[in-house]
Amino acid sequence: MDFGLVLQTDPPAAQVISLMKRAERNGFRYGWTFDSAVLWQEPFVIYSQILANTKRLIVGPMVTNPSTRTWEVTASTFATLNDMYGNRTVCGIGRGDSAMRVAGRHPNTLARISGAMKVIRDLASGKEADLGGGTKVRFPWIKPDAHLPVWMAAYGPKALKMTGEEADGFILQLADPYLTEWMVKAVRDAAAAAGRDPAEVTICVAAPAYLTDDDSPASIAHARDQCRWFGGMVGNHVADLVGKYGDSSGAVPAELTDYIKSREGYDYAHHGRSGNPDTAFVPDDIVDRFCIIGTADQHIEKLKRLKALGVDQFALYAMHDARERVIDGYGGTVIPALRG
């Protein structure tokens, strides 16, 4: 199993770079960041410095979207980084929650994501791509070995199907084993139906991880409070699913949708941050299911369950008060245990 670190690009950028260097020293292979131009600093500028200060780390957004930048600009940015540092980037892409809504726009359609994935992947891999209206372009400066994998974030049935049919990887932003099994199966079934090898779709589970010294009630309560924001963030996507499919259609598991019934609203000023006041509706059991909290042994136990379900990478969100602790703890105990 591979491991990734997910950060927000809060200033100073030097701190983001330092944490990514620390992650690489501890055995992490991926460095991810949020991508929301209004809320945080521009990630691609920071990626250049992360890549310059690491040797093997693969970097990318979790996730970008097909509307805040034109597709050829996104492809050129990835291709330039790969040209400078080797093929060490991955494009995580989705509908765009905070990036679009903070700017007064609606999240993207699946059709737009589909078109963007093809163009971005092809251009950044040295192929010709149609930008629309018959305008075909190719980067004349790209190296023959250029390559860019595109991983799609998804929850709903149509998005999961498209991920299996078209994406190189699947990003699932929660660590609940039951839901992971359900969604991984949907992606792999779609890949097989499309004539693809399901094993070629990389499975990445992303969720907050918080290490505690023990499993005392006080330790677990603090860990939950540090990670409760995640249930609110996931709730934004779940609310969209409920609005589209209804909460009793059977298209989406009740295990994913039931908890948002007392959700009242969401202020993106607190997006992805511990102490978010708009996540008080998130119950403890959702925090326990969606996140990984507790002692190192408890992390290892849950990660082994996820690995058995076909998860290739666990990317941990470190938006809490123990970032260095979780990076070092994973490097010292958890990562070696999962890599045998």
mmCIF file of C-alpha atoms in Angstrom:
data_model
loop_
_atom_site.group_PDB
_atom_site.id
_atom_site.type_symbol
_atom_site.label_atom_id
_atom_site.label_comp_id
_atom_site.label_asym_id
_atom_site.label_seq_id
_atom_site.Cartn_x
_atom_site.Cartn_y
_atom_site.Cartn_z
ATOM 1 C CA MET A 1 0.000 0.000 0.000
ATOM 2 C CA ASP A 2 1.226 3.494 -0.889
ATOM 3 C CA PHE A 3 0.714 6.517 1.355
ATOM 4 C CA GLY A 4 0.043 10.159 0.587
ATOM 5 C CA LEU A 5 -0.106 13.368 2.618
ATOM 6 C CA VAL A 6 -2.893 15.893 1.898
ATOM 7 C CA LEU A 7 -2.457 19.538 2.907
ATOM 8 C CA GLN A 8 -4.056 22.893 2.276
ATOM 9 C CA THR A 9 -1.781 25.498 0.706
ATOM 10 C CA ASP A 10 -2.034 27.986 3.550
ATOM 11 C CA PRO A 11 0.808 30.495 3.776
ATOM 12 C CA PRO A 12 3.641 30.323 4.370
ATOM 13 C CA ALA A 13 4.303 28.000 1.446
ATOM 14 C CA ALA A 14 7.628 27.109 3.047
ATOM 15 C CA GLN A 15 5.728 25.198 5.742
ATOM 16 C CA VAL A 16 3.830 23.155 3.164
ATOM 17 C CA ILE A 17 7.124 22.323 1.447
ATOM 18 C CA SER A 18 8.736 21.395 4.778
ATOM 19 C CA LEU A 19 5.898 19.020 5.680
ATOM 20 C CA MET A 20 6.090 17.357 2.274
ATOM 21 C CA LYS A 21 9.837 16.848 2.715
ATOM 22 C CA ARG A 22 9.117 15.332 6.115
ATOM 23 C CA ALA A 23 6.525 13.040 4.553
ATOM 24 C CA GLU A 24 8.986 11.764 1.954
ATOM 25 C CA ARG A 25 11.581 11.058 4.646
ATOM 26 C CA ASN A 26 8.936 8.988 6.436
ATOM 27 C CA GLY A 27 8.090 6.833 3.442
ATOM 28 C CA PHE A 28 5.157 8.682 1.887
ATOM 29 C CA ARG A 29 5.134 8.465 -1.919
ATOM 30 C CA TYR A 30 2.485 11.093 -2.722
ATOM 31 C CA GLY A 31 2.002 14.730 -1.771
ATOM 32 C CA TRP A 32 -1.481 16.114 -2.390
ATOM 33 C CA THR A 33 -3.030 19.548 -1.816
ATOM 34 C CA PHE A 34 -6.424 21.177 -2.038
ATOM 35 C CA ASP A 35 -6.979 23.346 -5.133
ATOM 36 C CA SER A 36 -9.294 26.288 -4.477
ATOM 37 C CA ALA A 37 -7.904 29.567 -5.778
ATOM 38 C CA VAL A 38 -9.840 31.913 -3.487
ATOM 39 C CA LEU A 39 -9.374 30.010 -0.223
ATOM 40 C CA TRP A 40 -5.717 28.996 -0.557
ATOM 41 C CA GLN A 41 -2.537 29.836 -2.418
ATOM 42 C CA GLU A 42 -1.958 28.554 -5.951
ATOM 43 C CA PRO A 43 -0.839 24.917 -5.575
ATOM 44 C CA PHE A 44 1.001 24.484 -8.857
ATOM 45 C CA VAL A 45 3.514 27.167 -7.935
ATOM 46 C CA ILE A 46 4.150 25.324 -4.676
ATOM 47 C CA TYR A 47 4.387 21.950 -6.437
ATOM 48 C CA SER A 48 7.443 23.205 -8.284
ATOM 49 C CA GLN A 49 9.208 23.852 -4.991
ATOM 50 C CA ILE A 50 8.041 20.568 -3.464
ATOM 51 C CA LEU A 51 9.427 18.671 -6.444
ATOM 52 C CA ALA A 52 12.688 20.624 -6.326
ATOM 53 C CA ASN A 53 13.133 19.766 -2.646
ATOM 54 C CA THR A 54 12.232 16.063 -2.831
ATOM 55 C CA LYS A 55 13.572 13.164 -4.867
ATOM 56 C CA ARG A 56 10.721 10.721 -5.392
ATOM 57 C CA LEU A 57 7.514 12.336 -4.148
ATOM 58 C CA ILE A 58 4.645 12.448 -6.665
ATOM 59 C CA VAL A 59 2.477 15.550 -6.336
ATOM 60 C CA GLY A 60 -0.972 16.608 -7.468
ATOM 61 C CA PRO A 61 -4.272 18.260 -6.530
ATOM 62 C CA MET A 62 -6.976 16.554 -4.501
ATOM 63 C CA VAL A 63 -8.740 17.766 -6.487
ATOM 64 C CA THR A 64 -8.681 20.246 -9.353
ATOM 65 C CA ASN A 65 -11.694 20.818 -11.605
ATOM 66 C CA PRO A 66 -12.248 21.510 -15.319
ATOM 67 C CA SER A 67 -13.413 25.127 -15.054
ATOM 68 C CA THR A 68 -11.084 27.283 -12.957
ATOM 69 C CA ARG A 69 -8.364 26.854 -15.597
ATOM 70 C CA THR A 70 -8.715 26.053 -19.286
ATOM 71 C CA TRP A 71 -7.885 22.471 -20.099
ATOM 72 C CA GLU A 72 -4.787 23.235 -22.165
ATOM 73 C CA VAL A 73 -3.417 25.433 -19.373
ATOM 74 C CA THR A 74 -3.904 22.654 -16.817
ATOM 75 C CA ALA A 75 -2.269 20.138 -19.142
ATOM 76 C CA SER A 76 0.640 22.461 -19.885
ATOM 77 C CA THR A 77 1.231 23.081 -16.178
ATOM 78 C CA PHE A 78 1.418 19.360 -15.409
ATOM 79 C CA ALA A 79 3.553 18.702 -18.492
ATOM 80 C CA THR A 80 5.966 21.478 -17.570
ATOM 81 C CA LEU A 81 6.431 20.108 -14.052
ATOM 82 C CA ASN A 82 7.010 16.641 -15.480
ATOM 83 C CA ASP A 83 9.523 18.001 -17.977
ATOM 84 C CA MET A 84 11.424 19.731 -15.170
ATOM 85 C CA TYR A 85 11.338 16.963 -12.571
ATOM 86 C CA GLY A 86 10.476 13.717 -14.348
ATOM 87 C CA ASN A 87 7.002 12.226 -14.500
ATOM 88 C CA ARG A 88 6.204 12.987 -10.864
ATOM 89 C CA THR A 89 2.704 14.463 -11.039
ATOM 90 C CA VAL A 90 -0.814 13.049 -10.957
ATOM 91 C CA CYS A 91 -3.993 14.929 -11.855
ATOM 92 C CA GLY A 92 -6.761 14.431 -9.312
ATOM 93 C CA ILE A 93 -9.968 15.888 -10.735
ATOM 94 C CA GLY A 94 -13.596 16.268 -9.668
ATOM 95 C CA ARG A 95 -16.684 18.443 -9.989
ATOM 96 C CA GLY A 96 -15.253 21.280 -7.917
ATOM 97 C CA ASP A 97 -16.891 22.016 -4.573
ATOM 98 C CA SER A 98 -15.194 24.909 -2.795
ATOM 99 C CA ALA A 99 -13.348 26.188 -5.879
ATOM 100 C CA MET A 100 -16.574 26.667 -7.808
ATOM 101 C CA ARG A 101 -19.045 27.590 -5.074
ATOM 102 C CA VAL A 102 -16.837 30.208 -3.425
ATOM 103 C CA ALA A 103 -16.599 31.897 -6.826
ATOM 104 C CA GLY A 104 -20.402 31.869 -7.212
ATOM 105 C CA ARG A 105 -20.466 29.036 -9.738
ATOM 106 C CA HIS A 106 -22.022 25.585 -9.756
ATOM 107 C CA PRO A 107 -19.952 22.380 -9.659
ATOM 108 C CA ASN A 108 -19.124 20.912 -13.056
ATOM 109 C CA THR A 109 -21.143 18.310 -14.911
ATOM 110 C CA LEU A 110 -19.819 14.814 -15.438
ATOM 111 C CA ALA A 111 -19.779 15.436 -19.185
ATOM 112 C CA ARG A 112 -17.419 18.366 -18.699
ATOM 113 C CA ILE A 113 -15.152 16.303 -16.440
ATOM 114 C CA SER A 114 -15.082 13.532 -19.052
ATOM 115 C CA GLY A 115 -14.009 15.930 -21.781
ATOM 116 C CA ALA A 116 -11.398 17.551 -19.577
ATOM 117 C CA MET A 117 -9.867 14.240 -18.496
ATOM 118 C CA LYS A 118 -9.313 13.196 -22.103
ATOM 119 C CA VAL A 119 -7.798 16.508 -23.184
ATOM 120 C CA ILE A 120 -5.580 16.994 -20.121
ATOM 121 C CA ARG A 121 -4.278 13.412 -20.195
ATOM 122 C CA ASP A 122 -3.649 13.414 -23.944
ATOM 123 C CA LEU A 123 -1.923 16.792 -24.121
ATOM 124 C CA ALA A 124 0.252 16.154 -21.062
ATOM 125 C CA SER A 125 1.206 12.749 -22.495
ATOM 126 C CA GLY A 126 2.327 14.185 -25.833
ATOM 127 C CA LYS A 127 -0.770 13.364 -27.848
ATOM 128 C CA GLU A 128 -2.995 15.559 -29.995
ATOM 129 C CA ALA A 129 -6.255 16.718 -28.445
ATOM 130 C CA ASP A 130 -9.383 18.456 -29.699
ATOM 131 C CA LEU A 131 -10.150 21.598 -27.657
ATOM 132 C CA GLY A 132 -13.606 21.866 -29.207
ATOM 133 C CA GLY A 133 -14.980 23.020 -32.527
ATOM 134 C CA GLY A 134 -12.372 20.997 -34.376
ATOM 135 C CA THR A 135 -9.402 22.907 -32.928
ATOM 136 C CA LYS A 136 -6.721 20.255 -32.520
ATOM 137 C CA VAL A 137 -3.457 21.017 -30.757
ATOM 138 C CA ARG A 138 -0.348 19.250 -29.543
ATOM 139 C CA PHE A 139 2.477 20.526 -27.345
ATOM 140 C CA PRO A 140 5.524 20.751 -29.659
ATOM 141 C CA TRP A 141 8.001 20.834 -26.775
ATOM 142 C CA ILE A 142 6.950 17.742 -24.872
ATOM 143 C CA LYS A 143 9.307 14.776 -24.346
ATOM 144 C CA PRO A 144 8.524 11.356 -25.874
ATOM 145 C CA ASP A 145 8.236 9.671 -22.470
ATOM 146 C CA ALA A 146 5.763 12.214 -21.055
ATOM 147 C CA HIS A 147 2.959 10.643 -19.048
ATOM 148 C CA LEU A 148 0.166 11.970 -16.813
ATOM 149 C CA PRO A 149 -2.294 9.727 -14.941
ATOM 150 C CA VAL A 150 -5.698 11.262 -14.225
ATOM 151 C CA TRP A 151 -7.595 10.106 -11.128
ATOM 152 C CA MET A 152 -11.236 11.009 -10.586
ATOM 153 C CA ALA A 153 -12.970 11.745 -7.282
ATOM 154 C CA ALA A 154 -16.478 10.286 -7.111
ATOM 155 C CA TYR A 155 -19.334 9.231 -4.829
ATOM 156 C CA GLY A 156 -22.532 8.860 -6.856
ATOM 157 C CA PRO A 157 -23.513 5.989 -9.188
ATOM 158 C CA LYS A 158 -22.972 7.874 -12.469
ATOM 159 C CA ALA A 159 -19.641 9.320 -11.337
ATOM 160 C CA LEU A 160 -18.437 5.919 -10.126
ATOM 161 C CA LYS A 161 -19.401 4.381 -13.469
ATOM 162 C CA MET A 162 -17.524 7.072 -15.381
ATOM 163 C CA THR A 163 -14.487 6.636 -13.163
ATOM 164 C CA GLY A 164 -14.341 2.946 -13.972
ATOM 165 C CA GLU A 165 -14.806 3.593 -17.678
ATOM 166 C CA GLU A 166 -12.401 6.489 -18.154
ATOM 167 C CA ALA A 167 -10.090 7.345 -15.234
ATOM 168 C CA ASP A 168 -6.664 5.966 -14.380
ATOM 169 C CA GLY A 169 -7.488 6.088 -10.684
ATOM 170 C CA PHE A 170 -10.375 6.478 -8.253
ATOM 171 C CA ILE A 171 -10.222 8.905 -5.314
ATOM 172 C CA LEU A 172 -12.669 8.065 -2.534
ATOM 173 C CA GLN A 173 -12.771 10.699 0.180
ATOM 174 C CA LEU A 174 -13.756 8.581 3.186
ATOM 175 C CA ALA A 175 -12.291 5.542 4.941
ATOM 176 C CA ASP A 176 -15.419 3.567 5.830
ATOM 177 C CA PRO A 177 -14.798 -0.094 4.888
ATOM 178 C CA TYR A 178 -18.445 -0.813 4.030
ATOM 179 C CA LEU A 179 -18.762 2.155 1.677
ATOM 180 C CA THR A 180 -15.288 1.552 0.274
ATOM 181 C CA GLU A 181 -16.238 -2.000 -0.674
ATOM 182 C CA TRP A 182 -19.487 -0.814 -2.289
ATOM 183 C CA MET A 183 -17.842 1.963 -4.294
ATOM 184 C CA VAL A 184 -14.733 0.063 -5.343
ATOM 185 C CA LYS A 185 -16.987 -2.690 -6.673
ATOM 186 C CA ALA A 186 -18.995 -0.132 -8.664
ATOM 187 C CA VAL A 187 -15.830 1.278 -10.217
ATOM 188 C CA ARG A 188 -14.345 -2.107 -11.027
ATOM 189 C CA ASP A 189 -17.601 -3.457 -12.450
ATOM 190 C CA ALA A 190 -17.806 -0.415 -14.731
ATOM 191 C CA ALA A 191 -14.198 -0.888 -15.825
ATOM 192 C CA ALA A 192 -14.828 -4.542 -16.677
ATOM 193 C CA ALA A 193 -18.021 -3.698 -18.563
ATOM 194 C CA ALA A 194 -16.052 -1.160 -20.611
ATOM 195 C CA GLY A 195 -13.503 -3.789 -21.580
ATOM 196 C CA ARG A 196 -10.806 -2.506 -19.234
ATOM 197 C CA ASP A 197 -8.740 -4.446 -16.746
ATOM 198 C CA PRO A 198 -10.243 -3.372 -13.382
ATOM 199 C CA ALA A 199 -6.852 -3.836 -11.717
ATOM 200 C CA GLU A 200 -5.474 -0.991 -13.845
ATOM 201 C CA VAL A 201 -7.660 1.541 -11.993
ATOM 202 C CA THR A 202 -5.669 2.698 -8.961
ATOM 203 C CA ILE A 203 -7.790 2.957 -5.813
ATOM 204 C CA CYS A 204 -6.964 5.818 -3.443
ATOM 205 C CA VAL A 205 -8.828 6.311 -0.166
ATOM 206 C CA ALA A 206 -8.358 9.744 1.406
ATOM 207 C CA ALA A 207 -9.402 10.702 4.939
ATOM 208 C CA PRO A 208 -8.108 12.397 8.093
ATOM 209 C CA ALA A 209 -5.808 10.304 10.268
ATOM 210 C CA TYR A 210 -5.149 11.170 13.906
ATOM 211 C CA LEU A 211 -2.809 9.139 16.113
ATOM 212 C CA THR A 212 -3.411 8.936 19.863
ATOM 213 C CA ASP A 213 -1.201 7.577 22.649
ATOM 214 C CA ASP A 214 -4.044 5.433 23.939
ATOM 215 C CA ASP A 215 -7.720 4.709 23.367
ATOM 216 C CA SER A 216 -8.977 6.476 26.470
ATOM 217 C CA PRO A 217 -12.269 8.389 26.127
ATOM 218 C CA ALA A 218 -10.463 11.727 26.476
ATOM 219 C CA SER A 219 -7.923 10.914 23.741
ATOM 220 C CA ILE A 220 -10.570 9.656 21.322
ATOM 221 C CA ALA A 221 -12.851 12.649 22.019
ATOM 222 C CA HIS A 222 -10.038 15.079 21.165
ATOM 223 C CA ALA A 223 -9.173 13.167 17.989
ATOM 224 C CA ARG A 224 -12.807 13.192 16.903
ATOM 225 C CA ASP A 225 -13.103 16.931 17.436
ATOM 226 C CA GLN A 226 -9.971 17.505 15.355
ATOM 227 C CA CYS A 227 -11.371 15.441 12.474
ATOM 228 C CA ARG A 228 -15.094 16.270 12.611
ATOM 229 C CA TRP A 229 -14.685 18.866 9.857
ATOM 230 C CA PHE A 230 -14.299 16.023 7.371
ATOM 231 C CA GLY A 231 -17.867 14.828 7.799
ATOM 232 C CA GLY A 232 -19.026 18.325 6.953
ATOM 233 C CA MET A 233 -16.884 18.464 3.824
ATOM 234 C CA VAL A 234 -18.131 15.086 2.644
ATOM 235 C CA GLY A 235 -21.651 16.250 3.532
ATOM 236 C CA ASN A 236 -21.489 18.874 0.774
ATOM 237 C CA HIS A 237 -21.143 16.137 -1.829
ATOM 238 C CA VAL A 238 -23.681 13.902 -0.105
ATOM 239 C CA ALA A 239 -26.228 16.741 -0.102
ATOM 240 C CA ASP A 240 -25.788 17.022 -3.876
ATOM 241 C CA LEU A 241 -26.380 13.277 -4.227
ATOM 242 C CA VAL A 242 -29.518 13.410 -2.112
ATOM 243 C CA GLY A 243 -30.759 16.343 -4.175
ATOM 244 C CA LYS A 244 -30.188 14.358 -7.355
ATOM 245 C CA TYR A 245 -31.250 10.852 -6.362
ATOM 246 C CA GLY A 246 -33.363 11.374 -3.230
ATOM 247 C CA ASP A 247 -32.574 9.872 0.145
ATOM 248 C CA SER A 248 -34.618 6.707 -0.310
ATOM 249 C CA SER A 249 -33.962 5.807 -3.939
ATOM 250 C CA GLY A 250 -31.479 3.040 -3.162
ATOM 251 C CA ALA A 251 -29.058 4.512 -5.698
ATOM 252 C CA VAL A 252 -26.794 5.679 -2.865
ATOM 253 C CA PRO A 253 -26.318 3.679 0.369
ATOM 254 C CA ALA A 254 -28.170 5.007 3.403
ATOM 255 C CA GLU A 255 -24.895 4.542 5.305
ATOM 256 C CA LEU A 256 -23.627 7.543 3.327
ATOM 257 C CA THR A 257 -26.708 9.768 3.286
ATOM 258 C CA ASP A 258 -28.522 9.390 6.605
ATOM 259 C CA TYR A 259 -26.208 11.545 8.682
ATOM 260 C CA ILE A 260 -26.825 14.796 6.767
ATOM 261 C CA LYS A 261 -30.517 15.020 7.717
ATOM 262 C CA SER A 262 -29.705 17.556 10.445
ATOM 263 C CA ARG A 263 -27.292 19.516 8.247
ATOM 264 C CA GLU A 264 -28.334 23.184 8.129
ATOM 265 C CA GLY A 265 -25.754 24.928 5.963
ATOM 266 C CA TYR A 266 -22.079 25.389 5.244
ATOM 267 C CA ASP A 267 -19.723 28.375 5.308
ATOM 268 C CA TYR A 268 -16.659 27.827 3.125
ATOM 269 C CA ALA A 269 -14.669 30.246 5.273
ATOM 270 C CA HIS A 270 -14.067 27.242 7.558
ATOM 271 C CA HIS A 271 -13.727 24.650 4.801
ATOM 272 C CA GLY A 272 -11.468 21.736 5.656
ATOM 273 C CA ARG A 273 -10.456 23.112 9.052
ATOM 274 C CA SER A 274 -10.692 21.653 12.532
ATOM 275 C CA GLY A 275 -13.177 23.499 14.702
ATOM 276 C CA ASN A 276 -15.478 24.200 11.754
ATOM 277 C CA PRO A 277 -18.728 25.400 13.427
ATOM 278 C CA ASP A 278 -20.839 24.082 10.542
ATOM 279 C CA THR A 279 -19.951 20.462 11.309
ATOM 280 C CA ALA A 280 -21.565 20.139 14.727
ATOM 281 C CA PHE A 281 -24.238 17.965 13.083
ATOM 282 C CA VAL A 282 -21.649 15.261 12.314
ATOM 283 C CA PRO A 283 -22.069 12.462 14.905
ATOM 284 C CA ASP A 284 -19.206 10.600 16.516
ATOM 285 C CA ASP A 285 -19.942 7.372 14.659
ATOM 286 C CA ILE A 286 -19.506 9.123 11.306
ATOM 287 C CA VAL A 287 -16.136 10.504 12.413
ATOM 288 C CA ASP A 288 -15.105 7.000 13.471
ATOM 289 C CA ARG A 289 -16.288 5.458 10.209
ATOM 290 C CA PHE A 290 -15.055 8.095 7.762
ATOM 291 C CA CYS A 291 -11.707 8.842 9.446
ATOM 292 C CA ILE A 292 -8.923 6.798 11.032
ATOM 293 C CA ILE A 293 -8.360 7.715 14.661
ATOM 294 C CA GLY A 294 -6.808 5.968 17.648
ATOM 295 C CA THR A 295 -3.555 4.197 18.413
ATOM 296 C CA ALA A 296 -1.088 3.042 15.768
ATOM 297 C CA ASP A 297 -2.380 -0.516 16.119
ATOM 298 C CA GLN A 298 -5.940 0.674 15.466
ATOM 299 C CA HIS A 299 -4.775 2.541 12.346
ATOM 300 C CA ILE A 300 -2.943 -0.535 11.103
ATOM 301 C CA GLU A 301 -5.993 -2.749 11.683
ATOM 302 C CA LYS A 302 -8.327 -0.490 9.697
ATOM 303 C CA LEU A 303 -5.810 0.071 6.908
ATOM 304 C CA LYS A 304 -5.342 -3.679 6.522
ATOM 305 C CA ARG A 305 -9.109 -3.989 6.062
ATOM 306 C CA LEU A 306 -9.022 -1.310 3.379
ATOM 307 C CA LYS A 307 -6.025 -2.922 1.687
ATOM 308 C CA ALA A 308 -7.915 -6.217 1.563
ATOM 309 C CA LEU A 309 -10.714 -4.400 -0.274
ATOM 310 C CA GLY A 310 -8.288 -3.383 -3.015
ATOM 311 C CA VAL A 311 -7.146 0.038 -1.796
ATOM 312 C CA ASP A 312 -3.754 0.871 -3.318
ATOM 313 C CA GLN A 313 -3.103 4.133 -1.492
ATOM 314 C CA PHE A 314 -4.207 5.797 1.713
ATOM 315 C CA ALA A 315 -3.857 9.587 1.524
ATOM 316 C CA LEU A 316 -4.188 11.144 4.951
ATOM 317 C CA TYR A 317 -5.565 14.609 5.534
ATOM 318 C CA ALA A 318 -3.451 16.391 8.152
ATOM 319 C CA MET A 319 -5.677 19.379 8.876
ATOM 320 C CA HIS A 320 -5.464 19.119 12.660
ATOM 321 C CA ASP A 321 -3.187 19.996 15.568
ATOM 322 C CA ALA A 322 -0.821 17.025 15.205
ATOM 323 C CA ARG A 323 0.535 17.115 11.660
ATOM 324 C CA GLU A 324 4.155 16.325 12.455
ATOM 325 C CA ARG A 325 3.100 13.664 14.927
ATOM 326 C CA VAL A 326 0.973 11.772 12.430
ATOM 327 C CA ILE A 327 3.615 12.018 9.676
ATOM 328 C CA ASP A 328 6.340 10.678 11.977
ATOM 329 C CA GLY A 329 4.041 8.106 13.554
ATOM 330 C CA TYR A 330 3.066 6.726 10.180
ATOM 331 C CA GLY A 331 6.675 6.651 9.058
ATOM 332 C CA GLY A 332 7.838 4.878 12.206
ATOM 333 C CA THR A 333 5.084 2.301 12.646
ATOM 334 C CA VAL A 334 2.109 2.334 10.289
ATOM 335 C CA ILE A 335 3.763 2.463 6.856
ATOM 336 C CA PRO A 336 6.263 -0.331 7.603
ATOM 337 C CA ALA A 337 3.406 -2.526 8.860
ATOM 338 C CA LEU A 338 1.371 -2.061 5.666
ATOM 339 C CA ARG A 339 4.345 -2.583 3.387
ATOM 340 C CA GLY A 340 5.277 -5.819 5.114
#
